[in-house]
DNA sequence: TGTCAACACGAAAACGTTTTCGTAAAAACA
DNA sequence: TGTTTTTACGAAAACGTTTTCGTGTTGACA
């Protein structure tokens, strides 16, 4: 087992100073060609690589990006990570992930763990609990310490930083309009409670689409699911809530759901009730994941372009990191959504 | 913007030495209670946290685990990451991820990036390309430099290190036996080419199950899909290959697939041919992801317990990291698979 | 009053780099 | 030969910690 070799060891071995070795390796003209070659050959032989930690300490840069997301077993978030990873690596950065598990405390702890010099900046999406409690002091503190943050998807106005979002309102309005223009007369929405910002916006898009079509909203057609429990029981209660929705509104002929899962479960319930998709009832979901693609029938859905969001977020962050001198100016990038038409709509 | 504060600054401010501050913060009895309180109050006021990088350099430990996986937009791998993250965090470690994208080069580069002091050890699953080329020098080098590696799922005998795997053979044998005991007479398998070790083992399990039931294998019933292209075209060619399988074997009444996707596509093809699931034909997949749970009909599947694999891998690695003195001894942990019965089987 | 512990603190080294500055020796020049 | 300029290298500081060792001051005791 040959341990990692250091400058000091090379220096001792070759009977020169550490400075000389360092300079020789970086091809400084200060060092004679003779010595340079000797040192480089030796370094190559022993597979020398500069110690990253020492470099980080010296440069006060880690070349590492901290990513905090609420959940990783989730198609959208993993796509975002892939996007972040891709541009980060291309630009010489590493990515270190923390999961908040939708918990405020874990979000805070994770950020503290990373903020102490381990990373140069954050990319994150806010946990549901944080959104609910509306306690954003940890973000503010981090930013005030000079560490840049880029938020994506679940963002919040109170914090001033770069943001990457989609136009949730427009995306859902488009989707609902599609249902209406396809002839649906009784369009229901399955959404989340309002404290999830994206849920709220998507609900609003639904309402605006109805208005455009001169239809008045019917509160019976709006199902706001409590999204706090993500466990198995949740699935069951979700299903029965949706059943209730159908029971109360026999004429539903279109459903817009604010995520894949709600849509899939919705289709399941509809099928159980003997409705044919898309002939009797049409469905559109949000977030283009595996479920949408491989459901039967495949689900028409609003794609959020998660990977693109990740790429953009990483670009924004790195840009900020590498031009710290620039005056503070935050941008909010809006990624276009796209309606991917499949077989759950006509 | 108040920048992060250091020991030196506290020392200057309070007019004591750096050593005193350091000791006071760690509650050393060397320092008078007076001074201790003063320093601690000041530190708290300015929200002092020791710089991680400096600690890493000093301790020659980063308390960080490097994870290299082929792909993150993948239910199994994200479950594993979640498992790793969970135990790592609990034990005070961070997790830094690298994606190989199934490419040999990216795997090597990613490992080099991390191996230079950024992390204490690796948890990884080998990329397909590496498996194909059978070039494992980067693993060997890393290990010989004293950096421990734990491999999971896609492992290889040539490398001596801790491993966490499932009993692919047993898992698939069980699954196929289930089909046979359910009365299937013509069980097909949709698997990968043999260079993917898990694919090979699962195929072998299929064969052994047949043998147990005194049935002779029929090479027409074995479809080995070339898994190299994961793109959209792949999906299409996959589907037509499976159609061909059904066309050549009209009597197929059971299908075992080595992953979710193959099973889902298989069901789709079967349905197109007018077969009823599970009455006319039964399906079992491998890997318990979202697709299995929410497909119609829901898919009976062999669960790999990805999260548990991640947890175990992290435990093994941390154990090794924290008892480096121990004599080298590698273990291979086998995680039990579980057949989750749903509606695609009788 | 002189000696010795106990106490409270500081100096310095170490982790592995990079970089600035200083300098001896060699080369160039007058 | 005497002076200046290169050339080629080394010493040391810095990044932020922790820790070992040394030391001045105080109080107790004979």
XYZ file of C-alpha atoms in Angstrom, chain B residues 99-285:
187
model
C -22.472 10.127 -11.846
C -20.643 7.902 -14.252
C -23.468 7.890 -16.753
C -22.525 4.281 -17.446
C -19.284 5.544 -18.961
C -15.851 4.208 -18.092
C -14.107 7.517 -18.579
C -16.503 9.481 -16.452
C -16.165 6.869 -13.760
C -12.391 7.207 -13.748
C -12.415 10.996 -13.855
C -14.974 11.236 -11.118
C -12.986 8.948 -8.889
C -9.788 10.881 -9.490
C -11.520 14.139 -8.684
C -12.649 12.799 -5.354
C -9.719 10.641 -4.410
C -7.322 13.552 -3.928
C -8.261 14.197 -0.380
C -11.870 15.219 -0.855
C -13.304 12.092 0.660
C -12.441 9.302 3.069
C -13.866 6.402 1.113
C -16.025 5.283 -1.788
C -19.355 3.572 -2.203
C -19.999 2.686 -5.809
C -21.759 0.592 -8.373
C -19.808 -0.199 -11.516
C -20.798 1.330 -14.830
C -21.835 -0.899 -17.696
C -18.990 0.234 -19.876
C -16.451 -0.642 -17.216
C -18.078 -4.010 -16.813
C -17.864 -4.513 -20.541
C -14.222 -3.444 -20.838
C -13.265 -5.271 -17.674
C -10.707 -2.611 -16.861
C -10.611 -2.246 -13.129
C -7.265 -0.551 -12.600
C -8.817 2.581 -11.108
C -10.430 0.588 -8.348
C -7.235 -1.274 -7.615
C -5.215 1.908 -7.507
C -7.627 3.617 -5.167
C -7.635 0.704 -2.800
C -3.864 0.362 -2.849
C -3.613 4.002 -1.807
C -5.412 3.088 1.346
C -8.813 4.403 0.433
C -11.530 1.894 1.234
C -14.214 1.042 -1.313
C -17.584 -0.581 -0.787
C -19.284 -1.851 -3.923
C -22.969 -2.546 -4.226
C -25.222 -4.319 -6.682
C -22.920 -4.322 -9.682
C -19.786 -5.838 -8.237
C -16.928 -7.813 -9.614
C -14.878 -10.665 -8.228
C -11.534 -9.282 -9.385
C -11.618 -6.544 -6.783
C -11.145 -7.309 -3.146
C -13.306 -5.044 -1.063
C -16.486 -4.964 0.967
C -19.562 -5.655 -1.084
C -23.290 -5.405 -0.653
C -25.318 -7.428 -3.067
C -28.559 -9.252 -3.346
C -28.822 -12.900 -4.170
C -29.827 -12.326 -7.748
C -29.866 -15.993 -8.516
C -32.082 -16.904 -5.602
C -34.359 -13.949 -6.142
C -35.031 -14.747 -9.741
C -35.269 -18.465 -9.080
C -37.953 -17.751 -6.515
C -39.815 -15.530 -8.876
C -39.773 -18.019 -11.718
C -40.741 -20.821 -9.350
C -43.708 -18.733 -8.338
C -44.804 -18.514 -11.947
C -44.349 -22.227 -12.427
C -46.195 -23.144 -9.264
C -48.974 -20.842 -10.409
C -49.395 -23.124 -13.349
C -47.429 -21.425 -16.092
C -46.160 -23.884 -18.676
C -44.290 -21.565 -20.991
C -42.324 -19.015 -19.069
C -40.250 -16.536 -21.016
C -37.499 -14.335 -19.634
C -36.594 -10.856 -20.759
C -33.052 -10.221 -19.658
C -29.899 -8.309 -20.570
C -26.760 -9.409 -22.326
C -24.504 -11.450 -20.141
C -21.844 -8.871 -19.430
C -24.137 -7.225 -16.932
C -23.391 -9.492 -14.032
C -26.778 -9.161 -12.429
C -28.501 -9.964 -15.694
C -26.450 -13.089 -16.077
C -27.220 -14.285 -12.575
C -30.908 -13.635 -12.963
C -30.931 -15.614 -16.161
C -29.229 -18.438 -14.360
C -31.893 -18.363 -11.643
C -34.505 -18.692 -14.321
C -32.786 -21.763 -15.699
C -32.417 -23.362 -12.308
C -36.073 -22.855 -11.523
C -37.017 -24.544 -14.746
C -34.743 -27.407 -13.896
C -36.349 -27.772 -10.474
C -39.645 -28.176 -12.248
C -38.134 -30.642 -14.668
C -38.708 -28.390 -17.608
C -36.114 -27.992 -20.278
C -35.206 -24.472 -21.296
C -36.217 -23.251 -24.700
C -33.801 -20.720 -26.148
C -36.674 -19.137 -28.014
C -38.126 -18.105 -24.704
C -34.977 -16.269 -23.656
C -34.766 -12.723 -24.882
C -31.463 -11.006 -24.229
C -31.888 -7.319 -24.807
C -28.932 -5.162 -25.693
C -29.020 -2.585 -22.979
C -26.421 -0.200 -24.292
C -28.668 2.513 -25.630
C -31.004 3.874 -23.019
C -32.528 6.475 -25.258
C -35.981 6.752 -26.711
C -35.120 4.594 -29.698
C -34.187 1.941 -27.271
C -37.716 1.865 -25.961
C -39.088 1.362 -29.407
C -36.669 -1.350 -30.392
C -37.249 -2.963 -27.021
C -40.944 -3.103 -27.696
C -40.530 -4.617 -31.118
C -38.116 -7.202 -29.799
C -40.668 -8.242 -27.244
C -43.372 -8.348 -29.889
C -41.163 -10.674 -31.851
C -40.805 -12.857 -28.783
C -44.553 -13.194 -28.479
C -44.924 -13.755 -32.178
C -42.474 -16.646 -32.084
C -44.018 -18.194 -29.020
C -47.770 -18.001 -29.064
C -48.099 -20.143 -25.991
C -46.254 -17.924 -23.536
C -48.258 -17.773 -20.330
C -45.664 -16.336 -17.960
C -42.940 -13.735 -18.233
C -40.095 -12.967 -15.897
C -38.287 -9.705 -16.599
C -35.003 -8.651 -15.016
C -36.215 -5.131 -14.386
C -39.377 -3.119 -14.066
C -39.295 -1.496 -17.413
C -38.972 -4.707 -19.380
C -41.915 -6.103 -17.448
C -44.055 -3.042 -18.034
C -43.338 -3.021 -21.740
C -43.955 -6.757 -21.783
C -47.368 -6.230 -20.247
C -48.109 -3.538 -22.753
C -47.310 -5.870 -25.648
C -49.331 -8.681 -24.122
C -52.303 -6.415 -23.698
C -52.009 -5.304 -27.288
C -52.209 -8.945 -28.320
C -55.460 -9.292 -26.391
C -54.049 -11.318 -23.522
C -55.562 -10.797 -20.109
C -53.235 -10.343 -17.142
C -53.044 -12.390 -14.990
C -55.631 -14.792 -16.397
C -53.965 -15.611 -19.688
C -50.447 -14.574 -18.818
C -48.627 -13.653 -15.633
C -45.749 -11.232 -15.137
C -43.060 -10.789 -12.563
C -40.464 -8.027 -12.644
